[in-house]
Coordinates of C-alpha atoms and ligand atoms in Angstrom, one line a residue:
X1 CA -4.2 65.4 -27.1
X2 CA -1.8 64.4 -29.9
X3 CA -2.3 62.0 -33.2
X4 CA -2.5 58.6 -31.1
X5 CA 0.9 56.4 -33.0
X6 CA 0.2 53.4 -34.6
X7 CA 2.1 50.5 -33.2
X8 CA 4.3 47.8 -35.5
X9 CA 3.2 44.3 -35.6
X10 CA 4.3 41.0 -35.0
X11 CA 5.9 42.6 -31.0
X12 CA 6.4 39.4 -28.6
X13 CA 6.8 39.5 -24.5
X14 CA 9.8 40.5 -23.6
X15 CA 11.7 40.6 -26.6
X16 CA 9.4 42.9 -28.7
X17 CA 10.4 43.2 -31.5
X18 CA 14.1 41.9 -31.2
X19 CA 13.9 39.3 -33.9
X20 CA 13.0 41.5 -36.7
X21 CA 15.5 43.5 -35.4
X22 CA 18.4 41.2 -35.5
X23 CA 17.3 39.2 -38.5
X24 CA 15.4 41.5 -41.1
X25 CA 16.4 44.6 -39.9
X26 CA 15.9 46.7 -43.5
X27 CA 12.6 45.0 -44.5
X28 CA 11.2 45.5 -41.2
X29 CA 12.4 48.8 -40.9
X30 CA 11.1 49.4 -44.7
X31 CA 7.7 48.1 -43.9
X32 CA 6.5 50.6 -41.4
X33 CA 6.2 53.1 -44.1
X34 CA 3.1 51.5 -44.7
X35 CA 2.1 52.0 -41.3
X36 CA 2.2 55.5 -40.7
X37 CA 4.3 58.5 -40.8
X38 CA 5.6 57.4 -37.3
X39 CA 5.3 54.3 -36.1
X40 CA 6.4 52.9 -32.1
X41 CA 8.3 49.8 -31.9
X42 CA 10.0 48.0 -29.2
X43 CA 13.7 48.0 -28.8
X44 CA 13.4 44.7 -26.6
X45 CA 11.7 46.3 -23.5
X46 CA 12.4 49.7 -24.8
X47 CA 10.1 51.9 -27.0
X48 CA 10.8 53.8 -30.1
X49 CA 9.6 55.7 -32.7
X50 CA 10.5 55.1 -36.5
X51 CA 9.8 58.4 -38.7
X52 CA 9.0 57.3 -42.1
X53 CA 7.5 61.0 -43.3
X54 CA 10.2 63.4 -44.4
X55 CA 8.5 66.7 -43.0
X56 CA 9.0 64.6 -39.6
X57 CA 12.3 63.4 -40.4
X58 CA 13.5 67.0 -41.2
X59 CA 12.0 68.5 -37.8
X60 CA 13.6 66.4 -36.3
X61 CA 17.0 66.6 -38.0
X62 CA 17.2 70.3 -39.0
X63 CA 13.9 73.2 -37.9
X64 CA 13.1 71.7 -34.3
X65 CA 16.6 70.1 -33.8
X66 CA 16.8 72.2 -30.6
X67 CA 14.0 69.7 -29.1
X68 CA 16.2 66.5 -29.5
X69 CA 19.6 65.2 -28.8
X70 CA 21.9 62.2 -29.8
X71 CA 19.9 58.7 -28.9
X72 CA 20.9 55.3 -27.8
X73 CA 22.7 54.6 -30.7
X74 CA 25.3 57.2 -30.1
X75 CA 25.1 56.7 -26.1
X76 CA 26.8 52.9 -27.2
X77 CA 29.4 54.5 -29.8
X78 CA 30.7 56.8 -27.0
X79 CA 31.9 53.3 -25.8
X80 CA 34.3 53.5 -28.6
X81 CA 34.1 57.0 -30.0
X82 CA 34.5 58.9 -26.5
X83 CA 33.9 62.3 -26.8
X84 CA 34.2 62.3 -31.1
X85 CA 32.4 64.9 -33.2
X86 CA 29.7 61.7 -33.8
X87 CA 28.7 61.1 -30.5
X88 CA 28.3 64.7 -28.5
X89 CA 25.8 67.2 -28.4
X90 CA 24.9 70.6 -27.7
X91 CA 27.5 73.0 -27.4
X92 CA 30.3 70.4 -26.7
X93 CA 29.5 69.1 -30.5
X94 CA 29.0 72.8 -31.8
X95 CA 32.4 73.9 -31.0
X96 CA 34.3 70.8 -31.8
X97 CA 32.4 70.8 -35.4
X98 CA 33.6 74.2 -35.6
X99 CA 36.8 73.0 -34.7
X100 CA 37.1 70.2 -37.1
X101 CA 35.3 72.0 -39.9
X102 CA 38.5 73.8 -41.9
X103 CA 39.9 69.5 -41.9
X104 CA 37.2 68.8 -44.1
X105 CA 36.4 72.0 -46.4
X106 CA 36.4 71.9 -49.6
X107 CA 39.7 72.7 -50.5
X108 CA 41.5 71.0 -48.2
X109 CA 39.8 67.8 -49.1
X110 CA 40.2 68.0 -52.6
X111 CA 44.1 68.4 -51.5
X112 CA 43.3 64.3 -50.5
X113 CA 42.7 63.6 -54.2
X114 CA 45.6 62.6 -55.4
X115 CA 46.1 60.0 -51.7
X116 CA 42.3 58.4 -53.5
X117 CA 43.4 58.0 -56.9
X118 CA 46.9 56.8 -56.1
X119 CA 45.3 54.4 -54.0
X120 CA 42.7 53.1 -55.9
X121 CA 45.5 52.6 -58.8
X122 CA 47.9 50.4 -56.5
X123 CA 44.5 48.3 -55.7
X124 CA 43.3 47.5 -59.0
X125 CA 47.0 47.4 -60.0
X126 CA 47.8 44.3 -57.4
X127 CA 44.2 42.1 -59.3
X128 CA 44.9 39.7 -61.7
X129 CA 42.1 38.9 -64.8
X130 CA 40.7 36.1 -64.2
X131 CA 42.1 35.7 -60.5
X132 CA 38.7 36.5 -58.3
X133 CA 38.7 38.8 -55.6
X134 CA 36.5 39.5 -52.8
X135 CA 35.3 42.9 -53.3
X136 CA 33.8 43.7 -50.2
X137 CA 37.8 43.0 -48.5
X138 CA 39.6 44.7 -51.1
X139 CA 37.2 47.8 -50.8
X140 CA 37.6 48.1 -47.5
X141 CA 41.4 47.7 -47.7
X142 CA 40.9 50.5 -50.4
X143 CA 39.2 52.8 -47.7
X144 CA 40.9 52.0 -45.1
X145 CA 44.0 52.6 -46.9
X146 CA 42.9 56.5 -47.6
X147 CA 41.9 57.0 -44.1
X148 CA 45.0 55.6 -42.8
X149 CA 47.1 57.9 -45.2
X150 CA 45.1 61.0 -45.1
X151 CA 45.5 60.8 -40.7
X152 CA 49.2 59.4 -40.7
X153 CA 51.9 60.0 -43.9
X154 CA 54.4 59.1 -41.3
X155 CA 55.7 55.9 -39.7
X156 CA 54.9 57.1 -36.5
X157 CA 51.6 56.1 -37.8
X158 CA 52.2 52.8 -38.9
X159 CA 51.1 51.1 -35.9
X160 CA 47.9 52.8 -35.2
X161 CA 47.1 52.0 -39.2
X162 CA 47.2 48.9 -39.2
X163 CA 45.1 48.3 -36.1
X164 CA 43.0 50.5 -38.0
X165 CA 43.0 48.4 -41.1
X166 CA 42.3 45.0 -39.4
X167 CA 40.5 45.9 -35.9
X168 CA 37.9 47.9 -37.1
X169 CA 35.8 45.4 -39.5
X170 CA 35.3 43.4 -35.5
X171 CA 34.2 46.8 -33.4
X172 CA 31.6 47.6 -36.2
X173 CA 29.8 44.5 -36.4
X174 CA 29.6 44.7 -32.5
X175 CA 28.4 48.4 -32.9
X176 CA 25.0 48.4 -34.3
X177 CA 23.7 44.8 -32.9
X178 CA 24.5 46.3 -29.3
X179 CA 22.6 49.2 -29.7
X180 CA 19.6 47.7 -31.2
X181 CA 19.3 44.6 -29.5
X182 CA 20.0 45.9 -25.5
X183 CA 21.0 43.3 -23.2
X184 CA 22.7 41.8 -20.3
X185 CA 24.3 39.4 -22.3
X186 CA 27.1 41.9 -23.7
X187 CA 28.5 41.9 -20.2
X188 CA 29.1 38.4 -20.4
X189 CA 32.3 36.1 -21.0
X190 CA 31.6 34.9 -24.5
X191 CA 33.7 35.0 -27.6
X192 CA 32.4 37.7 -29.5
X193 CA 32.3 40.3 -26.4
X194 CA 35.5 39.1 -25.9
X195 CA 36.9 40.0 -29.5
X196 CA 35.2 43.0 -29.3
X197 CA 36.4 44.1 -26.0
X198 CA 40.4 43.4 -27.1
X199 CA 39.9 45.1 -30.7
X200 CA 39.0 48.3 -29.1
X201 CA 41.8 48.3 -26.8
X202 CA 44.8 47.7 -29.4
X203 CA 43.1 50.4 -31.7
X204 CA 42.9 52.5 -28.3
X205 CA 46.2 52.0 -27.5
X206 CA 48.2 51.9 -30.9
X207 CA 46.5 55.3 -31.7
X208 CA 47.5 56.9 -28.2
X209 CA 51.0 55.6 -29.4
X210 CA 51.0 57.2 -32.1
X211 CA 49.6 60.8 -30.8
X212 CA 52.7 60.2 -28.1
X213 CA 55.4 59.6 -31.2
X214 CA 53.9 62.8 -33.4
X215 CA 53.6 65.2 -30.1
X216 CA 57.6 64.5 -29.8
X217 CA 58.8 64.2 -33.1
X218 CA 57.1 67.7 -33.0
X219 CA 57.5 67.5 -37.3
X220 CA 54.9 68.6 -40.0
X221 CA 54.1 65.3 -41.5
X222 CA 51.5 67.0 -43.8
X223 CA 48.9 64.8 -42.6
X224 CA 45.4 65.0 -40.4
X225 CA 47.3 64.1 -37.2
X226 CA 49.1 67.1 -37.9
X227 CA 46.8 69.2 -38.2
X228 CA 44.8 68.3 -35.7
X229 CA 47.4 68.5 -32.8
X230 CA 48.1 72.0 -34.2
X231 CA 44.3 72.7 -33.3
X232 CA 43.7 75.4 -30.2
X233 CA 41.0 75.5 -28.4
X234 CA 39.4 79.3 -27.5
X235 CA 41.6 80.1 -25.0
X236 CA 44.9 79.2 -27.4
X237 CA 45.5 76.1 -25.7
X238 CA 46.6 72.6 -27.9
X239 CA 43.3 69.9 -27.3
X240 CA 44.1 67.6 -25.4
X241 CA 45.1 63.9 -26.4
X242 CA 42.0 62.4 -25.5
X243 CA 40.1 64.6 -27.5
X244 CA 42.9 63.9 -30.2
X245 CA 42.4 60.3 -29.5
X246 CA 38.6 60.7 -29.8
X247 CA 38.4 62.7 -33.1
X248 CA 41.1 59.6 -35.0
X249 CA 39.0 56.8 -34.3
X250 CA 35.5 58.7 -34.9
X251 CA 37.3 59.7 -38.5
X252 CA 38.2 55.8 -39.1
X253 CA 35.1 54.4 -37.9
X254 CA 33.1 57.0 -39.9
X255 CA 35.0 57.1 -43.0
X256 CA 36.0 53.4 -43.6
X257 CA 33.0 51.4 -44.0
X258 CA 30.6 53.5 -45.7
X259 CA 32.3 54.8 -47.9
X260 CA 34.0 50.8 -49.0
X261 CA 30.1 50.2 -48.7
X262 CA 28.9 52.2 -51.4
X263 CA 31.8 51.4 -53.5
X264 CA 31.5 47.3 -53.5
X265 CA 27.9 47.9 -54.5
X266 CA 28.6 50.7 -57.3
X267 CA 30.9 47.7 -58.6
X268 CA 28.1 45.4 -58.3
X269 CA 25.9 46.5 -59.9
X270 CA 28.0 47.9 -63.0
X271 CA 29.3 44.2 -63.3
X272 CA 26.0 43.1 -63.6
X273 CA 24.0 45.4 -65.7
X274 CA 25.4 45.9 -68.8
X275 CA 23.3 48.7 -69.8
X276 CA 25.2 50.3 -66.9
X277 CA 28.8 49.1 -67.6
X278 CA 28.1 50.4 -71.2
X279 CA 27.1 54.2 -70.4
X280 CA 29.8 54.5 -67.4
X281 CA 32.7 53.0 -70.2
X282 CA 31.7 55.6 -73.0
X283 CA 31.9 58.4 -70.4
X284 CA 35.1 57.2 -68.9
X285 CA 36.8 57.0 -72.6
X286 CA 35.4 60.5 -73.3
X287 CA 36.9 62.2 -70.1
X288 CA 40.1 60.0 -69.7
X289 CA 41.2 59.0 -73.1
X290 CA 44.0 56.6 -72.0
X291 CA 44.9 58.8 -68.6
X292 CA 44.5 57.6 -64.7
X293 CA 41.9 60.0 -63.5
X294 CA 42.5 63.3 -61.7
X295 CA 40.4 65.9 -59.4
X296 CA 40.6 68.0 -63.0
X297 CA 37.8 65.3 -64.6
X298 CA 35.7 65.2 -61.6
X299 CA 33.0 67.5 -62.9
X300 CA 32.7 65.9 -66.1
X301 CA 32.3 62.7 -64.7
X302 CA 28.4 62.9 -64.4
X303 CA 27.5 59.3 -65.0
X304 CA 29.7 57.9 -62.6
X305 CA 27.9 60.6 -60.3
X306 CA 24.7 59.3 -60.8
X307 CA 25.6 55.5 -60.4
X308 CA 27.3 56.7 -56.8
X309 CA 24.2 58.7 -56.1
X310 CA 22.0 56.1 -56.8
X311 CA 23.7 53.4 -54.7
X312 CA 23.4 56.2 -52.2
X313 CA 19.9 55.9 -52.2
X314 CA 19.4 52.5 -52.5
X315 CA 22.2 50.9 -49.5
X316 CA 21.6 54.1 -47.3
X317 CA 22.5 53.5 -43.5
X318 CA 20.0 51.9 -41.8
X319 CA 19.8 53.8 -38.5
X320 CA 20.4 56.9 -36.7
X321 CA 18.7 57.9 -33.9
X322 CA 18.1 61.2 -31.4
X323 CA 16.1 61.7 -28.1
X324 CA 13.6 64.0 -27.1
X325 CA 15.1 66.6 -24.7
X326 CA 11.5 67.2 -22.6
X327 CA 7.4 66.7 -23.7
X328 CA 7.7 67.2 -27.3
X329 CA 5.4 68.0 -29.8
X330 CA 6.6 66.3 -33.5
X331 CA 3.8 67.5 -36.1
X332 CA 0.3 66.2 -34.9
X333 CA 1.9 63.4 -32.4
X334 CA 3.1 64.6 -28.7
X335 CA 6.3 62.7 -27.4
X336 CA 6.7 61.6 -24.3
X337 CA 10.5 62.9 -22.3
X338 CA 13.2 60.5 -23.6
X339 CA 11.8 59.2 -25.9
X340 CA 14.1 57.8 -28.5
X341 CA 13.7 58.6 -32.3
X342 CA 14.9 56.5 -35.4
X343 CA 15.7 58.3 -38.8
X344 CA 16.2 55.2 -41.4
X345 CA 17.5 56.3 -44.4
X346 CA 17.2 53.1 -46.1
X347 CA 13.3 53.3 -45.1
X348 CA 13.5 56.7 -46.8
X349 CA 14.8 55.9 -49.4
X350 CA 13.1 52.9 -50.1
X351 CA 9.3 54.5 -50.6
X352 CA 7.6 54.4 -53.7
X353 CA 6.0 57.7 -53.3
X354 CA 9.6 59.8 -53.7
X355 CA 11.5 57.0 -55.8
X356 CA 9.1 54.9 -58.4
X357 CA 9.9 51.4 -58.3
X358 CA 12.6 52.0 -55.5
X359 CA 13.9 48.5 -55.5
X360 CA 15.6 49.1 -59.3
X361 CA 18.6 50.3 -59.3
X362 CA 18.3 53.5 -62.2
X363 CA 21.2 55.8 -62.2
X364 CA 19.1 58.0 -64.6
X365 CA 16.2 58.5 -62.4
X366 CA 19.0 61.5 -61.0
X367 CA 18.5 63.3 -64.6
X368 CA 14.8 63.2 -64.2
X369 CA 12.1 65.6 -62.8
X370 CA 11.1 63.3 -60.1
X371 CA 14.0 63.8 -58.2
X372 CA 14.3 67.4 -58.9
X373 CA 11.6 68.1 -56.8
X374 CA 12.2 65.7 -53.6
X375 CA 10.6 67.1 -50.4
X376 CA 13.2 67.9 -48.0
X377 CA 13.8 64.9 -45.7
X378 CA 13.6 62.4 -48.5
X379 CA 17.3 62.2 -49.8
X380 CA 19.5 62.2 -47.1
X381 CA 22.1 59.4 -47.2
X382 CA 24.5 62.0 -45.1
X383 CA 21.4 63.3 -42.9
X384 CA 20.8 67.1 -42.5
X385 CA 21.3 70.1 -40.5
X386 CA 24.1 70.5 -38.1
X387 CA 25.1 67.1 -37.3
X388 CA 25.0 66.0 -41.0
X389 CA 28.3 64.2 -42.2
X390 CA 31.4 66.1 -42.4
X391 CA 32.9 64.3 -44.7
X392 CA 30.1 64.3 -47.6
X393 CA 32.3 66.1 -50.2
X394 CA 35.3 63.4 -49.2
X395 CA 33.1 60.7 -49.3
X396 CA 31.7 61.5 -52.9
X397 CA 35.0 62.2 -54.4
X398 CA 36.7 59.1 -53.2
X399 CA 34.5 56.9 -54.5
X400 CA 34.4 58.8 -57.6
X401 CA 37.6 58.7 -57.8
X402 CA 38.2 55.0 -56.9
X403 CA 35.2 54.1 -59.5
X404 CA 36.5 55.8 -62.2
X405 CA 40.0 54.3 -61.8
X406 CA 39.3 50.7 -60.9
X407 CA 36.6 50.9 -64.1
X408 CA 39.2 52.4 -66.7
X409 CA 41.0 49.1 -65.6
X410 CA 38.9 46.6 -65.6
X411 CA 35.3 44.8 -65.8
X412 CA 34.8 42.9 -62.8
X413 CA 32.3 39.9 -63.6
X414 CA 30.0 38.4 -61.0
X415 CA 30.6 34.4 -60.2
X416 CA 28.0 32.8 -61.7
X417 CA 25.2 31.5 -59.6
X418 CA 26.5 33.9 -56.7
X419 CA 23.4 35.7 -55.1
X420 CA 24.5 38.4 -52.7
X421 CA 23.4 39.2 -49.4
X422 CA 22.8 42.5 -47.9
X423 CA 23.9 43.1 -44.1
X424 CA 24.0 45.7 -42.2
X425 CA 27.0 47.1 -39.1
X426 CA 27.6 51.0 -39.2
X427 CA 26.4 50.6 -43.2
X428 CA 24.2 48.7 -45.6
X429 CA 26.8 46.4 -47.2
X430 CA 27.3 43.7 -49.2
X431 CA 28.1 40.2 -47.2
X432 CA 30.2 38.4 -49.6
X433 CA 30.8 40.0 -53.1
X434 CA 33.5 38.0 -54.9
X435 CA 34.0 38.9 -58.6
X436 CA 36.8 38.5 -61.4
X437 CA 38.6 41.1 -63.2
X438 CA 38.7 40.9 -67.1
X439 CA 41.3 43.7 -68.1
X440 CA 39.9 46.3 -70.6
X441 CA 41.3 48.1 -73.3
X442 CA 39.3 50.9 -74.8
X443 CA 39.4 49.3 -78.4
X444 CA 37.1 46.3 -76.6
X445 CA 34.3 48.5 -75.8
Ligands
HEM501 C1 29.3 57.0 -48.2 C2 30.0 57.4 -47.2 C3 29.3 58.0 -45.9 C4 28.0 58.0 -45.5 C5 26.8 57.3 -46.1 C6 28.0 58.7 -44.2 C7 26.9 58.9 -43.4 C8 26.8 59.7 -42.3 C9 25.6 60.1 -41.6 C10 24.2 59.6 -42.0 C11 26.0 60.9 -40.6 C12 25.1 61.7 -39.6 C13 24.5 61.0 -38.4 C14 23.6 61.9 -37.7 O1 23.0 62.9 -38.2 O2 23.6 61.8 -36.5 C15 27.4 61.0 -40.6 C16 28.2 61.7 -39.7 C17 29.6 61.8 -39.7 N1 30.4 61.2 -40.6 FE1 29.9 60.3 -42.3 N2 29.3 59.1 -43.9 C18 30.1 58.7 -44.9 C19 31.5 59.0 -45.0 C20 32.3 59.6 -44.1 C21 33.7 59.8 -44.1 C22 34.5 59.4 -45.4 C23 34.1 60.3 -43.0 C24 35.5 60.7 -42.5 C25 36.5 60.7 -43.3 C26 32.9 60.5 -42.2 C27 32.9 61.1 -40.9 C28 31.7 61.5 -40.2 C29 31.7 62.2 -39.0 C30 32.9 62.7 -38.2 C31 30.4 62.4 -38.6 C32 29.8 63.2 -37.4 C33 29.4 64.6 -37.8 C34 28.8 65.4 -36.7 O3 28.1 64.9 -35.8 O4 28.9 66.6 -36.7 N3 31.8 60.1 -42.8 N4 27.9 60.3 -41.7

């Protein structure tokens, strides 16, 4: 007989717990930890099992991965992702990773630099001081923008990028609501299914456009498209479109919004601590001088890899989720066939145990022992073993990048009185950040 698990509170017939689910998602999620190390919930009808203990969490994820595959969560992408790197398992995901892998090594990604800091230039370039600016929008324009450019330099693209740009914000607020709030109701006529329904097909069918356009132009546009329809499968043959198709829209909804995420709140919070805004200016005046930034000062720019480390921790994503293959035995607990399994790592993150007083935001708690010494599970804003994000390396430099050159610009002040709300779709965002530029000259610091 296993550990028996504790159950959450406040469950109700029928719905379980469906209203924390929809309205307080992160606090409820963060609360368990109090509960136990696992802790059964109900997924309106359906059970399943938050791990708030990182020995758990990194069974689960990385020395007993063998036991589990994708969960619910990734059954409802496959609505949108098809057959992507993000939704498969087994030995379908293990040799389309290995596939995919050479896109996102090292080098090639740091061949993307100069697409970031271009980018994030002709952004802050377009603000005006003392015009505000949302942003949360101008983020993910910022994101989206890279993506875009980095899978289609030419204007066979065009199409497929901007359905891209301005589809994609409606698909992942469906996304995660459908997943953790199952339900007749998504079958029915109403607005929002309807919206949903149509932005998937004109990003479906601009980007099958597009594949059609490259495939005959039959032209090195120096671009992922490119490369990826120059991929050959183990018997030499090119992938198909589909799978083409599938990788393009898994590499726009994974790399958009998290990474815009992270960035609106980095700005956040440097507008509104000074202490912050101070140490991040003095490093950027030291490294840069008067210059836009390049891959070159990456490495020196340590502060600004703190402040993006630290936002890392504290707006993680919210969910992720795998499925036990047969009876499973997690630690002391026995798991039933099935059964699905939720890795949080906002809820992770959040505990006071691995990060004192997690709700601060301290940049500098990354230069002290405490986190030099985390227990494997606890950090893991990308999650771990062989499903763990491809892009982690891309998504650090870009917003490095992005930070340091929108910051060398300007200071972006808060509106006064404006309190902001955190929300979560595919990441933990902001709702509604609106702040106004001041241009800065290093003699004002
Ligand atoms: C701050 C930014 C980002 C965060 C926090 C993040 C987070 C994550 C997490 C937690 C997973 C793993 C889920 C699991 O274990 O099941 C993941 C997987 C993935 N991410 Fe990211 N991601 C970010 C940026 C990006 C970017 C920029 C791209 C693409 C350009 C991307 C593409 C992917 C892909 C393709 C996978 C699937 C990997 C696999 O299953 O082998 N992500 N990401």
């Amino acid at each position: 007989m296993g550990t028996s698990i504790p159950t959450a509170s406040g469950e109700l017939p029928v719905i379980g717990h469906g209203v924390q689910l929809a309205r307080r998602r992160t606090e409820f999620l963060a609360s368990l930890t109090e509960i136990g190390e696992i802790v059964e919930i109900n997924m309106v009808g359906m059970p399943a099992y938050v791990l708030t203990d990182p020995d758990l969490i990194w069974r689960v994820l990385v020395s007993e991965s063998h036991n589990y595959v994708r969960g619910r969560m990734f059954d409802k992408m496959t609505e949108v992702l098809g057959n992507g790197l993000a939704t498969i398992s087994g030995k379908a995901h293990r040799d389309t990773r290995r596939i995919l892998q050479p896109t996102f090594h090292r080098q090639q990604v740091a061949a993307y630099g100069p697409i970031m800091s271009s980018t994030a230039a002709d952004v802050a370039e377009s603000w005006q001081a003392g015009r505000a600016i949302e942003v949360d929008d101008a983020m993910n324009d910022l994101t989206a923008r890279v993506v875009n450019g980095i899978l289609f330099a030419s204007d066979l693209g065009a199409a497929a990028a901007d359905a891209i740009q301005r589809r994609l914000p409606v698909v992942m607020k469906g996304m995660l609501t459908r997943t953790l709030i199952p339900g007749a109701w998504q079958r029915l006529p109403l607005p929002a299914n309807t919206r949903y329904r149509k932005a998937i097909d004109q990003m479906d069918s601009a980007i099958d456009e597009a594949i059609t356009a490259y495939r005959s132009a039959r032209a090195d546009h120096s671009d992922m498209l490119t490369t990826l329809l120059a991929l050959r499968d183990e018997a030499g043959k090119p992938m198909p479109d589909q799978w083409i198709h599938d990788q393009v829209i898994t590499v726009a909804v994974g790399g958009i919004e998290t990474t815009s995420a992270a960035l609106s709140w980095c700005l956040h919070y440097i507008g509104t601590r000074p202490d912050v805004e101070e140490q991040l200016h003095r490093e950027l005046d030291t490294v840069l001088g008067d210059r836009p930034v390049e891959l070159m000062h990456v490495m020196a720019l340590k502060y600004v890899g703190r402040v993006v480390q630290e936002v890392l921790r504290m707006h993680a994503v919210a969910v992720f989720m795998r499925r036990t293959l047969g009876p499973t035995q997690l630690g002391a607990y026995e798991l039933p066939p099935n059964a699905e399994i939720i890795v949080s790592p906002y809820t992770m993150h959040r505990n006071a145990r691995w990060f004192p007083e997690p709700a601060r935001f301290d940049p500098d708690r990354w230069s002290r022992p405490e986190t030099q010494n985390l227990p494997k599970g606890a950090f893991i804003p990308f999650s771990a073993g062989h499903s763990k994000c491809i892009a982690d390396n891309f998504a650090v430099l870009e917003i490095t990048l992005a930070l340091a050159e929108i910051c060398r610009r300007w200071r972006l002040r808060p509106v006064p009185g404006q309190s902001v709300r955190e929300i979560t779709t595919g990441a933990t965002r902001p709702d509604r950040l609106t702040m106004i530029p001041e241009a800065r000259s290093r003699a004002s610091v």
